[in-house]
CSV table of C-alpha atoms and ligand atoms in Angstrom, one decimal:
chain,number,residue,atom,x,y,z
A,164,UNK,CA,-49.0,67.8,67.6
A,165,UNK,CA,-51.0,65.1,65.1
A,166,UNK,CA,-50.7,62.1,64.0
A,167,UNK,CA,-50.5,63.9,60.2
A,168,UNK,CA,-47.5,66.4,61.2
A,169,UNK,CA,-45.1,63.1,62.6
A,170,UNK,CA,-45.0,61.9,59.5
A,171,UNK,CA,-44.1,65.1,57.8
A,172,UNK,CA,-41.5,65.7,59.9
A,173,UNK,CA,-40.6,61.7,60.1
A,174,UNK,CA,-41.0,61.8,55.7
A,175,UNK,CA,-37.9,64.5,56.0
A,176,UNK,CA,-35.3,61.9,57.8
A,177,UNK,CA,-33.1,60.4,55.1
A,178,UNK,CA,-31.7,57.4,54.6
A,179,UNK,CA,-28.0,58.7,54.8
A,180,UNK,CA,-26.6,55.8,51.8
A,181,UNK,CA,-29.7,56.7,49.7
A,182,UNK,CA,-30.3,60.1,49.7
A,183,UNK,CA,-33.1,60.9,48.5
A,184,UNK,CA,-35.4,58.5,49.7
A,185,UNK,CA,-37.5,58.8,53.6
A,186,UNK,CA,-37.5,56.4,55.9
A,187,UNK,CA,-41.1,56.4,55.5
A,188,UNK,CA,-41.0,55.8,51.6
A,189,UNK,CA,-38.3,53.2,52.7
A,190,UNK,CA,-40.9,51.6,54.7
A,191,UNK,CA,-39.1,51.8,58.1
A,192,UNK,CA,-42.1,53.6,59.9
A,193,UNK,CA,-44.1,50.8,61.6
A,194,UNK,CA,-46.6,53.7,63.0
A,195,UNK,CA,-46.7,56.1,64.9
A,196,UNK,CA,-48.7,56.7,68.2
A,197,UNK,CA,-50.2,59.8,69.1
A,198,UNK,CA,-50.8,59.4,73.7
A,199,UNK,CA,-50.9,62.7,74.4
A,200,UNK,CA,-49.7,66.9,73.3
A,201,UNK,CA,-46.2,65.7,74.0
A,202,UNK,CA,-46.2,62.1,74.2
A,203,UNK,CA,-44.9,60.4,70.5
A,204,UNK,CA,-44.5,56.2,69.8
A,205,UNK,CA,-42.4,56.2,66.6
A,206,UNK,CA,-43.0,52.7,65.6
A,207,UNK,CA,-39.3,52.1,63.4
A,208,UNK,CA,-38.4,48.9,61.7
A,209,UNK,CA,-34.6,48.3,61.2
A,210,UNK,CA,-33.2,46.7,57.1
A,211,UNK,CA,-30.7,45.0,57.5
A,212,UNK,CA,-29.6,43.7,61.1
A,213,UNK,CA,-26.0,44.7,60.6
A,214,UNK,CA,-27.4,48.1,59.2
A,215,UNK,CA,-25.3,50.8,60.1
A,216,UNK,CA,-27.1,53.6,59.1
A,217,UNK,CA,-29.2,52.4,61.7
A,218,UNK,CA,-28.4,54.1,64.8
A,219,UNK,CA,-28.2,57.1,62.4
A,220,UNK,CA,-31.7,57.5,61.9
A,221,UNK,CA,-32.7,56.9,65.0
A,222,UNK,CA,-30.9,60.0,66.6
A,223,UNK,CA,-31.7,61.7,64.4
A,224,UNK,CA,-35.6,61.0,64.9
A,225,UNK,CA,-35.1,62.4,68.4
A,226,UNK,CA,-33.1,65.4,67.0
A,227,UNK,CA,-36.1,66.4,65.0
A,228,UNK,CA,-39.6,65.2,66.8
A,229,UNK,CA,-37.2,67.1,69.8
A,230,UNK,CA,-36.7,70.6,68.0
A,231,UNK,CA,-40.2,69.8,66.4
A,232,UNK,CA,-41.0,70.4,70.4
A,233,UNK,CA,-42.5,67.1,71.3
A,234,UNK,CA,-41.2,66.2,74.5
A,235,UNK,CA,-41.5,62.4,75.2
A,236,UNK,CA,-40.2,60.3,72.2
A,237,UNK,CA,-40.0,56.1,72.4
A,238,UNK,CA,-38.9,54.6,69.4
A,239,UNK,CA,-40.0,51.1,69.6
A,240,UNK,CA,-39.0,49.3,67.4
A,241,UNK,CA,-40.4,46.1,65.7
A,242,UNK,CA,-38.8,43.4,64.3
A,243,UNK,CA,-41.7,41.2,62.9
A,244,UNK,CA,-43.0,41.8,60.0
A,245,UNK,CA,-39.4,41.7,59.0
A,246,UNK,CA,-38.9,44.8,56.5
A,247,UNK,CA,-39.3,43.7,53.4
A,248,UNK,CA,-38.3,45.8,49.6
A,249,UNK,CA,-41.8,44.3,48.5
A,250,UNK,CA,-42.8,47.8,50.1
A,251,UNK,CA,-41.2,50.3,48.4
A,252,UNK,CA,-44.0,52.7,47.4
A,253,UNK,CA,-43.5,52.7,43.7
A,254,UNK,CA,-42.6,56.8,43.8
A,255,UNK,CA,-40.4,55.5,46.3
A,256,UNK,CA,-38.6,53.1,42.7
A,257,UNK,CA,-39.2,55.8,40.2
A,258,UNK,CA,-36.9,58.1,42.9
A,259,UNK,CA,-34.4,54.6,43.2
A,260,UNK,CA,-33.8,55.0,40.0
A,261,UNK,CA,-32.9,58.1,39.6
A,262,UNK,CA,-30.8,58.6,42.2
A,263,UNK,CA,-29.0,55.8,40.4
A,264,UNK,CA,-30.1,52.7,41.9
A,265,UNK,CA,-31.6,50.5,39.5
A,266,UNK,CA,-34.7,48.8,42.2
A,267,UNK,CA,-34.9,44.9,43.0
A,268,UNK,CA,-36.5,43.6,40.2
A,269,UNK,CA,-39.7,41.9,39.4
A,270,UNK,CA,-37.8,38.7,38.1
A,271,UNK,CA,-35.6,38.4,41.0
A,272,UNK,CA,-36.3,36.1,44.2
A,273,UNK,CA,-35.8,37.1,47.1
A,274,UNK,CA,-32.7,35.3,48.8
A,275,UNK,CA,-31.9,34.7,45.4
A,276,UNK,CA,-28.7,35.8,43.7
A,277,UNK,CA,-29.1,38.7,42.1
A,278,UNK,CA,-29.5,37.8,38.0
A,279,UNK,CA,-26.2,37.8,36.7
A,280,UNK,CA,-27.5,39.5,33.5
A,281,UNK,CA,-30.4,42.1,32.4
A,282,UNK,CA,-31.0,44.3,36.0
A,283,UNK,CA,-32.3,47.9,33.1
A,284,UNK,CA,-29.5,50.6,34.0
A,285,UNK,CA,-30.6,53.4,35.7
A,286,UNK,CA,-28.6,55.7,33.8
A,287,UNK,CA,-30.1,54.2,30.1
A,288,UNK,CA,-32.7,51.7,30.7
A,289,UNK,CA,-31.3,49.2,28.6
A,290,UNK,CA,-30.5,46.2,30.1
A,291,UNK,CA,-27.4,45.0,28.2
A,292,UNK,CA,-25.9,44.9,31.4
A,293,UNK,CA,-24.0,42.4,33.6
A,294,UNK,CA,-23.1,42.2,37.6
A,295,UNK,CA,-20.1,42.9,38.6
A,296,UNK,CA,-20.6,41.6,41.9
A,297,UNK,CA,-22.8,40.4,44.7
A,298,UNK,CA,-22.4,42.8,47.1
A,299,UNK,CA,-21.8,45.8,46.6
A,300,UNK,CA,-21.4,49.5,48.5
A,301,UNK,CA,-23.8,48.2,51.1
A,302,UNK,CA,-25.2,45.4,52.6
A,303,UNK,CA,-29.2,46.2,50.5
A,304,UNK,CA,-26.8,46.2,46.9
A,305,UNK,CA,-25.2,44.7,43.8
A,306,UNK,CA,-23.2,46.1,42.2
A,307,UNK,CA,-23.4,46.1,38.5
A,308,UNK,CA,-22.4,47.7,34.6
A,309,UNK,CA,-24.5,49.1,31.8
A,310,UNK,CA,-22.4,48.0,29.0
A,311,UNK,CA,-24.5,50.1,26.8
A,312,UNK,CA,-23.4,52.8,28.2
A,313,UNK,CA,-20.1,51.6,30.6
A,314,UNK,CA,-21.7,53.2,33.5
A,315,UNK,CA,-21.3,51.3,37.4
A,316,UNK,CA,-24.2,50.9,39.1
A,317,UNK,CA,-25.9,50.0,42.5
A,318,UNK,CA,-29.6,47.6,42.2
A,319,UNK,CA,-31.2,47.1,45.3
A,320,UNK,CA,-31.1,43.5,45.6
A,321,UNK,CA,-34.4,41.9,46.8
A,322,UNK,CA,-34.7,41.3,50.4
B,257,UNK,CA,-7.4,43.8,87.3
B,258,UNK,CA,-9.6,42.5,84.6
B,259,UNK,CA,-13.3,42.8,84.6
B,260,UNK,CA,-15.1,39.2,85.5
B,261,UNK,CA,-18.6,38.7,84.1
B,262,UNK,CA,-21.5,37.4,85.9
B,263,UNK,CA,-23.1,34.9,83.7
B,264,UNK,CA,-25.7,31.3,83.8
B,265,UNK,CA,-23.8,28.2,85.0
B,266,UNK,CA,-23.0,25.2,82.4
B,267,UNK,CA,-26.3,22.8,83.7
B,268,UNK,CA,-28.8,25.7,83.5
B,269,UNK,CA,-30.2,25.3,87.1
B,270,UNK,CA,-33.8,26.5,85.2
B,271,UNK,CA,-35.5,27.6,82.6
B,272,UNK,CA,-35.0,31.2,82.8
B,273,UNK,CA,-31.2,29.7,83.2
B,274,UNK,CA,-31.8,27.2,79.5
B,275,UNK,CA,-33.6,30.1,78.1
B,276,UNK,CA,-29.8,32.6,78.7
B,277,UNK,CA,-27.4,30.1,77.8
B,278,UNK,CA,-29.4,29.0,74.6
B,279,UNK,CA,-29.8,33.4,73.7
B,280,UNK,CA,-25.5,33.0,74.0
B,281,UNK,CA,-25.5,30.7,71.9
B,282,UNK,CA,-26.8,32.3,68.7
B,283,UNK,CA,-25.5,35.5,69.8
B,284,UNK,CA,-21.9,34.3,70.4
B,285,UNK,CA,-22.2,32.2,67.3
B,286,UNK,CA,-22.8,35.1,65.2
B,287,UNK,CA,-19.9,37.0,67.1
B,288,UNK,CA,-17.6,35.2,66.9
B,289,UNK,CA,-17.9,34.9,63.5
B,290,UNK,CA,-18.7,38.3,62.8
B,291,UNK,CA,-15.1,39.1,64.4
B,292,UNK,CA,-13.6,36.5,62.4
B,293,UNK,CA,-14.7,37.9,58.9
B,294,UNK,CA,-14.0,41.1,60.0
B,295,UNK,CA,-9.9,40.3,59.8
B,296,UNK,CA,-10.5,39.6,56.0
B,297,UNK,CA,-11.2,43.3,55.4
B,298,UNK,CA,-8.9,45.3,53.1
B,299,UNK,CA,-6.7,41.6,52.7
B,300,UNK,CA,-9.4,39.3,50.8
B,301,UNK,CA,-7.7,38.3,47.7
B,302,UNK,CA,-10.1,40.2,45.3
B,303,UNK,CA,-12.5,43.4,46.3
B,304,UNK,CA,-16.2,42.0,45.5
B,305,UNK,CA,-14.5,39.0,47.8
B,306,UNK,CA,-13.9,42.0,50.3
B,307,UNK,CA,-17.2,43.9,50.2
B,308,UNK,CA,-19.0,40.4,50.7
B,309,UNK,CA,-17.2,39.3,53.2
B,310,UNK,CA,-17.5,42.7,55.0
B,311,UNK,CA,-21.1,42.3,54.4
B,312,UNK,CA,-21.3,39.1,55.9
B,313,UNK,CA,-19.4,39.9,59.3
B,314,UNK,CA,-21.6,43.0,59.5
B,315,UNK,CA,-24.9,40.3,59.5
B,316,UNK,CA,-23.4,38.6,61.9
B,317,UNK,CA,-22.2,41.5,63.9
B,318,UNK,CA,-26.0,42.9,63.6
B,319,UNK,CA,-27.6,39.2,64.3
B,320,UNK,CA,-25.0,39.1,67.6
B,321,UNK,CA,-27.1,42.5,68.7
B,322,UNK,CA,-29.8,41.6,67.9
B,323,UNK,CA,-29.4,38.4,70.3
B,324,UNK,CA,-27.9,40.1,72.6
B,325,UNK,CA,-30.1,43.3,73.7
B,326,UNK,CA,-32.8,40.6,73.3
B,327,UNK,CA,-30.6,39.0,76.6
B,328,UNK,CA,-30.3,42.4,78.4
B,329,UNK,CA,-34.1,42.5,79.3
B,330,UNK,CA,-34.4,39.1,80.4
B,331,UNK,CA,-31.0,38.8,82.5
B,332,UNK,CA,-30.9,38.5,85.7
B,333,UNK,CA,-28.5,41.3,86.8
B,334,UNK,CA,-28.3,45.0,84.6
B,335,UNK,CA,-26.1,44.5,81.9
B,336,UNK,CA,-26.5,46.1,79.0
B,337,UNK,CA,-25.0,44.9,74.9
B,338,UNK,CA,-21.1,45.6,74.7
B,339,UNK,CA,-21.0,44.3,78.3
B,340,UNK,CA,-22.1,40.3,77.7
B,341,UNK,CA,-20.8,40.9,74.1
B,342,UNK,CA,-16.2,42.3,75.1
B,343,UNK,CA,-16.9,41.5,79.4
B,344,UNK,CA,-16.6,38.1,80.0
B,345,UNK,CA,-14.3,35.7,80.2
B,346,UNK,CA,-13.5,32.7,77.5
B,347,UNK,CA,-15.2,29.5,79.5
B,348,UNK,CA,-18.9,32.0,79.4
B,349,UNK,CA,-19.4,32.4,75.4
B,350,UNK,CA,-21.0,29.7,73.9
B,351,UNK,CA,-20.2,29.5,70.2
B,352,UNK,CA,-20.0,26.4,68.8
B,353,UNK,CA,-16.2,25.7,68.2
B,354,UNK,CA,-16.4,25.9,64.5
B,355,UNK,CA,-16.4,29.7,64.4
B,356,UNK,CA,-13.6,30.5,66.6
B,357,UNK,CA,-11.3,28.4,64.0
B,358,UNK,CA,-9.1,30.5,62.7
B,359,UNK,CA,-10.0,31.7,58.8
B,360,UNK,CA,-6.4,29.9,57.3
B,361,UNK,CA,-6.7,30.6,53.8
B,362,UNK,CA,-9.2,31.6,52.0
B,363,UNK,CA,-10.5,28.5,50.6
B,364,UNK,CA,-11.3,27.4,54.9
B,365,UNK,CA,-12.7,30.7,55.6
B,366,UNK,CA,-14.6,29.4,52.2
B,367,UNK,CA,-15.3,26.1,53.9
B,368,UNK,CA,-16.2,27.6,58.0
B,369,UNK,CA,-18.8,29.9,56.3
B,370,UNK,CA,-20.6,26.9,54.3
B,371,UNK,CA,-20.6,24.1,57.1
B,372,UNK,CA,-21.9,27.0,59.4
B,373,UNK,CA,-24.4,28.7,56.8
B,374,UNK,CA,-26.1,25.5,56.0
B,375,UNK,CA,-26.8,25.5,59.9
B,376,UNK,CA,-27.5,28.1,60.2
B,377,UNK,CA,-29.7,28.6,57.6
B,378,UNK,CA,-32.0,25.5,58.8
B,379,UNK,CA,-31.6,26.5,62.6
B,380,UNK,CA,-32.9,29.7,62.0
B,381,UNK,CA,-35.5,28.3,59.3
B,382,UNK,CA,-37.3,26.1,62.6
B,383,UNK,CA,-36.3,29.4,64.8
B,384,UNK,CA,-38.1,31.7,62.9
B,385,UNK,CA,-41.5,29.3,62.9
B,386,UNK,CA,-41.0,29.2,67.2
B,387,UNK,CA,-43.4,30.4,70.4
B,388,UNK,CA,-41.6,32.9,71.4
B,389,UNK,CA,-41.8,35.9,70.1
B,390,UNK,CA,-39.0,37.9,70.2
B,391,UNK,CA,-37.0,34.4,69.2
B,392,UNK,CA,-39.3,33.9,66.2
B,393,UNK,CA,-39.0,38.0,65.3
B,394,UNK,CA,-35.1,38.0,65.1
B,395,UNK,CA,-34.9,34.3,63.1
B,396,UNK,CA,-37.7,35.6,60.3
B,397,UNK,CA,-35.3,39.4,60.0
B,398,UNK,CA,-32.0,36.7,60.5
B,399,UNK,CA,-33.2,34.4,58.1
B,400,UNK,CA,-33.4,36.3,55.2
B,401,UNK,CA,-29.5,37.6,55.4
B,402,UNK,CA,-28.6,33.9,56.3
B,403,UNK,CA,-30.0,32.9,52.9
B,404,UNK,CA,-27.1,35.1,51.2
B,405,UNK,CA,-24.2,33.7,53.2
B,406,UNK,CA,-25.3,29.7,52.0
B,407,UNK,CA,-26.1,30.5,48.8
B,408,UNK,CA,-22.5,32.6,48.6
B,409,UNK,CA,-20.6,30.4,50.4
B,410,UNK,CA,-22.1,27.3,48.4
B,411,UNK,CA,-21.0,29.2,45.2
B,412,UNK,CA,-17.5,28.9,46.5
B,413,UNK,CA,-17.2,25.5,47.3
B,414,UNK,CA,-18.6,24.4,43.5
B,415,UNK,CA,-16.2,27.0,42.2
B,416,UNK,CA,-12.6,26.3,44.5
B,417,UNK,CA,-13.5,22.3,43.8
B,418,UNK,CA,-14.3,21.6,40.2
B,419,UNK,CA,-12.2,24.3,39.6
B,420,UNK,CA,-8.9,24.4,39.0
B,421,UNK,CA,-6.1,21.0,40.5
B,422,UNK,CA,-5.2,23.5,42.8
B,423,UNK,CA,-8.4,25.4,43.9
B,424,UNK,CA,-9.5,21.4,43.6
B,425,UNK,CA,-7.1,20.1,46.4
B,426,UNK,CA,-6.8,23.4,48.7
B,427,UNK,CA,-11.2,23.2,48.9
B,428,UNK,CA,-10.9,19.4,50.1
B,429,UNK,CA,-7.9,20.3,52.3
B,430,UNK,CA,-10.3,23.4,54.0
B,431,UNK,CA,-12.8,21.7,54.4
B,432,UNK,CA,-10.3,18.1,56.5
B,433,UNK,CA,-9.8,20.9,58.6
B,434,UNK,CA,-12.8,22.3,59.9
B,435,UNK,CA,-15.3,19.4,59.2
B,436,UNK,CA,-15.3,17.8,62.5
B,437,UNK,CA,-16.5,21.0,64.7
B,438,UNK,CA,-19.6,21.4,62.7
B,439,UNK,CA,-20.6,18.1,64.2
B,440,UNK,CA,-21.0,20.3,67.4
B,441,UNK,CA,-23.8,22.0,66.3
B,442,UNK,CA,-25.7,19.1,66.7
B,443,UNK,CA,-24.4,17.6,69.8
B,444,UNK,CA,-27.4,18.6,72.2
B,445,UNK,CA,-26.2,21.3,74.7
B,446,UNK,CA,-28.4,21.3,77.8
B,447,UNK,CA,-29.9,24.7,77.4
B,448,UNK,CA,-30.9,22.6,73.7
B,449,UNK,CA,-32.7,20.3,75.3
B,450,UNK,CA,-34.8,22.0,77.1
B,451,UNK,CA,-35.8,24.7,74.8
B,452,UNK,CA,-36.3,21.8,72.8
B,453,UNK,CA,-38.9,20.2,75.3
B,454,UNK,CA,-40.2,24.0,75.5
B,455,UNK,CA,-41.0,23.7,72.1
B,456,UNK,CA,-38.5,26.1,70.9
B,457,UNK,CA,-36.0,25.1,70.2
B,458,UNK,CA,-36.1,22.2,67.0
B,459,UNK,CA,-35.6,18.3,67.6
B,460,UNK,CA,-31.1,19.1,66.3
B,461,UNK,CA,-31.0,15.7,64.4
B,462,UNK,CA,-33.7,16.8,62.5
B,463,UNK,CA,-31.3,19.2,61.5
B,464,UNK,CA,-28.6,17.1,61.2
B,465,UNK,CA,-29.9,15.3,58.2
B,466,UNK,CA,-31.3,18.0,56.3
B,467,UNK,CA,-27.4,19.3,56.8
B,468,UNK,CA,-25.6,16.5,56.1
B,469,UNK,CA,-28.4,15.8,52.8
B,470,UNK,CA,-27.5,19.2,51.7
B,471,UNK,CA,-23.5,19.5,52.7
B,472,UNK,CA,-23.2,15.7,50.6
B,473,UNK,CA,-24.9,16.7,47.6
B,474,UNK,CA,-22.7,20.2,47.5
B,475,UNK,CA,-19.6,18.6,48.2
B,476,UNK,CA,-20.5,15.3,45.5
B,477,UNK,CA,-21.4,18.4,42.8
B,478,UNK,CA,-18.4,20.2,43.8
B,479,UNK,CA,-16.2,17.0,43.6
B,480,UNK,CA,-15.1,17.4,46.4
B,481,UNK,CA,-14.9,13.7,48.7
B,482,UNK,CA,-17.1,14.1,51.9
B,483,UNK,CA,-14.0,14.0,55.0
B,484,UNK,CA,-14.3,11.1,57.7
B,485,UNK,CA,-15.7,12.1,60.4
B,486,UNK,CA,-12.8,12.4,63.8
B,487,UNK,CA,-13.6,14.0,67.0
B,488,UNK,CA,-17.3,15.5,67.5
B,489,UNK,CA,-17.2,15.8,71.1
B,490,UNK,CA,-16.2,19.9,71.3
B,491,UNK,CA,-18.2,21.4,74.5
B,492,UNK,CA,-17.4,25.2,73.9
B,493,UNK,CA,-21.4,25.5,73.3
B,494,UNK,CA,-22.4,23.0,76.6
B,495,UNK,CA,-19.4,23.6,78.5
B,496,UNK,CA,-17.4,26.9,77.2
B,497,UNK,CA,-14.2,24.2,76.5
B,498,UNK,CA,-13.1,26.2,73.3
B,499,UNK,CA,-10.1,25.0,70.9
B,500,UNK,CA,-6.7,27.2,72.1
B,501,UNK,CA,-7.3,29.7,69.4
B,502,UNK,CA,-10.2,32.0,70.9
B,503,UNK,CA,-8.0,33.2,73.9
B,504,UNK,CA,-5.9,35.1,71.0
B,505,UNK,CA,-9.6,36.1,69.2
B,506,UNK,CA,-11.5,37.2,72.3
B,507,UNK,CA,-7.6,39.6,73.9
B,508,UNK,CA,-7.9,41.1,70.6
B,509,UNK,CA,-12.3,41.3,70.7
B,510,UNK,CA,-12.1,43.1,74.1
B,511,UNK,CA,-8.7,44.7,74.3
B,512,UNK,CA,-10.5,48.0,73.8
B,513,UNK,CA,-13.8,46.8,76.3
B,514,UNK,CA,-11.5,45.7,79.3
B,515,UNK,CA,-8.5,49.0,78.3
B,516,UNK,CA,-11.4,51.7,78.9
B,517,UNK,CA,-14.4,50.3,80.4
B,518,UNK,CA,-17.9,51.9,79.4
B,519,UNK,CA,-16.1,53.5,77.3
B,520,UNK,CA,-18.6,55.1,74.5
B,521,UNK,CA,-18.0,56.3,70.5
C,638,ZN,ZN1,-26.2,52.6,31.0
């Protein structure tokens, strides 16, 4: 198997909490090494320390690669440098919006509270929105509501 | 028969012992904070607070997991994360007593979390630059999360302290209750000293002055008074001597692993 073929398989693995983004688009795959035709090392970085999806994603990587005929799979957890939302591609940001999740906002400084107002609504693009809760459905998200269309939505915090 | 666990002696005899003890300090602080915060799940004053406390609890459990994973690798005997987290006896836990104090009311939880997360913030800021690559990597990731914990709890201190008469009074009382326990963080354990000599752990005097500066400013802004410091000789971090609350916490936390050894989810 080639590295490209492995990446194609990994591209099909989605984060269970953001079902239209793959682990590659989320920047969780640091590198893939194909050492022999049947031996693969996947360098993986988890997002948040306590992200409950981590175990599930690792299991799925193992299962998918096994099913594709890879016999020796090593998943190496690579913590450094820590995962960041800065590694999202423009396509990934667009996909987040399509999933109803407002992507990380350039005015939101890392480590600061999410802005109380003005995060564009992923449904109607209005900026007349307000923060409901700095902690949302998962550790990586905050909860907002749009005053224009009334829709509550998740915001992916800068991290 | 309960399982006993072989662990390092309170006075580290070697650098490896000191490192193991030091990693237990970090891991146990995170584990016990996480365990306590989980107690709020489903019963917090508001849904938003429930979400926040659960998420912060999860951050702590994740951080604890990362430290225990490192411990498993350098531990002198074969072990695993569950054994380290759930199968030690009380005197083998080296968290500071602040983390094991009961949640009390919401103000007491916030007081405890704020004093802890401000300390944790400066500690991890130093550790993420330390020469041990693994410690630095875990600290760098944790640091990002701790920034949120510090901000979240500081905001609540301001809101409750500078709020109504009742919220002010309860916030002040909460701070008075937990205050002394925070100082255990700054009293160097033998492991703190040895790790500092090796350039890994920061100078706790320096962390303390950063902490005091920030906490004093925060309390001032929140119209709260700085509690008088009383007894500060707690020795859970260095010797595993805990408050009376720790046994109850462990009884609940360890029940499953002790009752069904080596259970798997
Ligand atoms: Zn809208």
